[in-house]
Coordinates of C-alpha atoms in Angstrom, one line a residue:
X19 CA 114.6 133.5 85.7
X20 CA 115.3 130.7 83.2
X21 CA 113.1 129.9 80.0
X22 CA 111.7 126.6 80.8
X23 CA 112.3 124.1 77.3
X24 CA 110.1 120.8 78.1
X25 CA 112.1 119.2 74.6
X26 CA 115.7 120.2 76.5
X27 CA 114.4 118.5 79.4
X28 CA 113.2 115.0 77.9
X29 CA 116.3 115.3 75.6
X30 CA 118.8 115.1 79.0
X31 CA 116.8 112.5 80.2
X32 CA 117.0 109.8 76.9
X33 CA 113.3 110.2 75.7
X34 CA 113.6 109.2 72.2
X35 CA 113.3 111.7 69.4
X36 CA 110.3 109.9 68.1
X37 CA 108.2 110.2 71.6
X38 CA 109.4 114.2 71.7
X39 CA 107.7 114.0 68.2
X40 CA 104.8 112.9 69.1
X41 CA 104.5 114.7 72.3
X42 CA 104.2 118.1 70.4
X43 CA 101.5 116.6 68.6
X44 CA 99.5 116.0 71.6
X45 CA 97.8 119.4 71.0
X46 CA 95.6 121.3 74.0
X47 CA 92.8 118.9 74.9
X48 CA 92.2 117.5 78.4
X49 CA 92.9 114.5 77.6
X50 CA 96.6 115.3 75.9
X51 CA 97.2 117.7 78.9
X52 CA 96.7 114.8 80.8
X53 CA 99.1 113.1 79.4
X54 CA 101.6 115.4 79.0
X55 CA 101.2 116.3 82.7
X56 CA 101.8 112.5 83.9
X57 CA 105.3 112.4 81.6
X58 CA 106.6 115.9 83.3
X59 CA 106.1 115.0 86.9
X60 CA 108.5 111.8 85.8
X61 CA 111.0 114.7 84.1
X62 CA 110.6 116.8 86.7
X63 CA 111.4 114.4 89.2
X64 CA 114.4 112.8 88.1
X65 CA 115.9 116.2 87.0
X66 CA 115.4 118.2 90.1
X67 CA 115.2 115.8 93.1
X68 CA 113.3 112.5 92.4
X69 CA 110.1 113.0 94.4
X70 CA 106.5 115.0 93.1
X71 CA 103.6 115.6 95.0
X72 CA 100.8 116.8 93.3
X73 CA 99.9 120.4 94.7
X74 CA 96.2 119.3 96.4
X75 CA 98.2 117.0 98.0
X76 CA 98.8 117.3 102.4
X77 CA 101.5 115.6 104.4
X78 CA 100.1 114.3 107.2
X79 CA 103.7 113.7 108.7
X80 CA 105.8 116.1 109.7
X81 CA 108.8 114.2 109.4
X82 CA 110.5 114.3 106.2
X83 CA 112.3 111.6 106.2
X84 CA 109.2 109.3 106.4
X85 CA 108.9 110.3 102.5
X86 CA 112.1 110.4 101.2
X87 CA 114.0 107.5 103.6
X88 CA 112.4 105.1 101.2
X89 CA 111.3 105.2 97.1
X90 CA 107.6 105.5 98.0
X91 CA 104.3 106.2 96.3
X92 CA 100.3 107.1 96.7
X93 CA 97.6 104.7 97.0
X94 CA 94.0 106.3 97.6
X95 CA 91.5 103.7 99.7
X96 CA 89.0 103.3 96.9
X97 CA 86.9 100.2 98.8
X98 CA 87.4 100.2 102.3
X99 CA 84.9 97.3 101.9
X100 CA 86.9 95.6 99.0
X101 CA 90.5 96.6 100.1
X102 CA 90.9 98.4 96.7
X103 CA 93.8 100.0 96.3
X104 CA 95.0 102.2 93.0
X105 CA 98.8 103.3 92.6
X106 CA 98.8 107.2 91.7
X107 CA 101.5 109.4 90.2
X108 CA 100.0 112.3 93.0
X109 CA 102.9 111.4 95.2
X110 CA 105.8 109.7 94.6
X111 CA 109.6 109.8 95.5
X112 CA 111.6 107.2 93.6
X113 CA 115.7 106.7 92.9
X114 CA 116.8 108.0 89.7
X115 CA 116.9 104.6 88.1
X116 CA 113.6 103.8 89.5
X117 CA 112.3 106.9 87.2
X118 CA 114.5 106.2 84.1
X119 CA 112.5 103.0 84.2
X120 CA 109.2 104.7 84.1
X121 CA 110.2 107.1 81.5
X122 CA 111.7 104.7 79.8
X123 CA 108.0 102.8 79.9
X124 CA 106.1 106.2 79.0
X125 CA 108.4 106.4 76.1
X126 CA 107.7 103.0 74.7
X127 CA 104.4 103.6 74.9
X128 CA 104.6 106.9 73.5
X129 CA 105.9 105.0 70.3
X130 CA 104.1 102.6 69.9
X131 CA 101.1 104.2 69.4
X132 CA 102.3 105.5 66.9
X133 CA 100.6 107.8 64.6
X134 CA 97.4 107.2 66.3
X135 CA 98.2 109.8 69.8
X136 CA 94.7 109.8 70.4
X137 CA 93.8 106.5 71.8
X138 CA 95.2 106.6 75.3
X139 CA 93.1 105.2 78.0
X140 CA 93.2 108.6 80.9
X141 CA 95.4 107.2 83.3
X142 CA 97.7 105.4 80.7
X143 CA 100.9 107.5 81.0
X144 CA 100.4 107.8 85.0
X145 CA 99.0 105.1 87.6
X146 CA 98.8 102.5 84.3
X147 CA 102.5 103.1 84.2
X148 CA 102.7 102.6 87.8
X149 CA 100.7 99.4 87.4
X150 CA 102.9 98.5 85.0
X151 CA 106.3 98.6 86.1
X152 CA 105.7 98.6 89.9
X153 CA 107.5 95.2 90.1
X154 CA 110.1 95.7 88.6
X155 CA 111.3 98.7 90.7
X156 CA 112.6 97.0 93.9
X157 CA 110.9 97.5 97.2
X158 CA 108.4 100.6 97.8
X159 CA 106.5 101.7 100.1
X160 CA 102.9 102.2 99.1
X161 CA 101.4 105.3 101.8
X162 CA 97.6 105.2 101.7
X163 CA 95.7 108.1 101.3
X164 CA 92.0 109.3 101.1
X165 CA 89.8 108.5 98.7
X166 CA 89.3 111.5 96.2
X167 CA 85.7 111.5 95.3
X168 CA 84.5 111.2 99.2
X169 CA 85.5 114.6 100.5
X170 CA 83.3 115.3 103.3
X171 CA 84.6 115.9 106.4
X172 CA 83.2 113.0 107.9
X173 CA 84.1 110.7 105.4
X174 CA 88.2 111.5 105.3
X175 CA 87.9 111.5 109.4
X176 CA 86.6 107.4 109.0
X177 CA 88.7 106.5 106.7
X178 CA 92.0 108.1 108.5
X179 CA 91.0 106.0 111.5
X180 CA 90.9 103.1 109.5
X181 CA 93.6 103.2 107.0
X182 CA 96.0 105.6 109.0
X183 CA 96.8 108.1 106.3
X184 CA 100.1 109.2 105.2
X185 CA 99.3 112.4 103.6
X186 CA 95.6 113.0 102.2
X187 CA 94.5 114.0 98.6
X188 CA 91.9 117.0 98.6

């Protein structure tokens, strides 16, 4: 067994001092644990194999290299009226440059704020970065998966048929 060191682990990967700085700071809310959980699935992707899935996560393919042929990420079916669409950190498999460029976003954000850590929006560090730097990552393929907040049976069955799921989020 190994002692995991979080500070090691941003420190191999370039985060800046500062951002480590304030990271400790973050304290044990919901909202910083949050936080901190979007900027280790980032660390914990490019240091041990460049892909996270979120553990309520479900490959619906049983092909592996479906997932990891291509840099790829989730997008639940929020509308199927409206076609909406949100990028989500709860699956992703990017090249290691791809994920230096998030980091190195999460990190600039990180520092910018400053001394004032409390005033992140939820999703700021996770789909926001996604949001964010999505264009400038190259080509990805974007695998739709269930909405989150409609979890009947029912529901996930009519939206597969539709959007033909590539893994689904319970």
């Amino acid at each position: 067994m190994v002692q995991f060191d979080p500070e090691k682990l941003f420190r191999d990967l370039n985060v800046s001092i500062a951002a480590i700085q304030y990271m400790k700071l973050w304290g044990g809310t919901s909202s910083s644990v949050t936080r901190l959980s979007d900027v280790m699935r980032l660390a914990i992707a490019a240091t041990y194999g460049y892909a996270y899935v979120d553990t309520d996560m479900v490959y619906l393919s049983l092909r592996a290299e479906y997932f990891l042929k291509r840099p790829n990420m989730a997008a639940p079916v929020w509308s199927d009226e409206g076609g909406a669409l949100e990028l989500q950190n709860s699956g992703f498999c990017f090249s290691l440059p791809q994920l230096q460029v998030l980091l190195e976003w999460v990190d600039r954000r990180i520092v910018s704020k400053g001394d004032d850590q409390d005033s992140y929006a939820y999703t700021e560090l996770g789909p926001r970065a996604f949001h964010s730097v999505a264009s400038q990552l190259g080509p990805i393929s974007v695998y739709t998966t269930c909405h989150p907040l409609k979890g009947s049976f029912q529901d996930i069955k009519n939206q597969h048929m539709l959007h033909h799921f590539a893994w689904l989020h319970l």
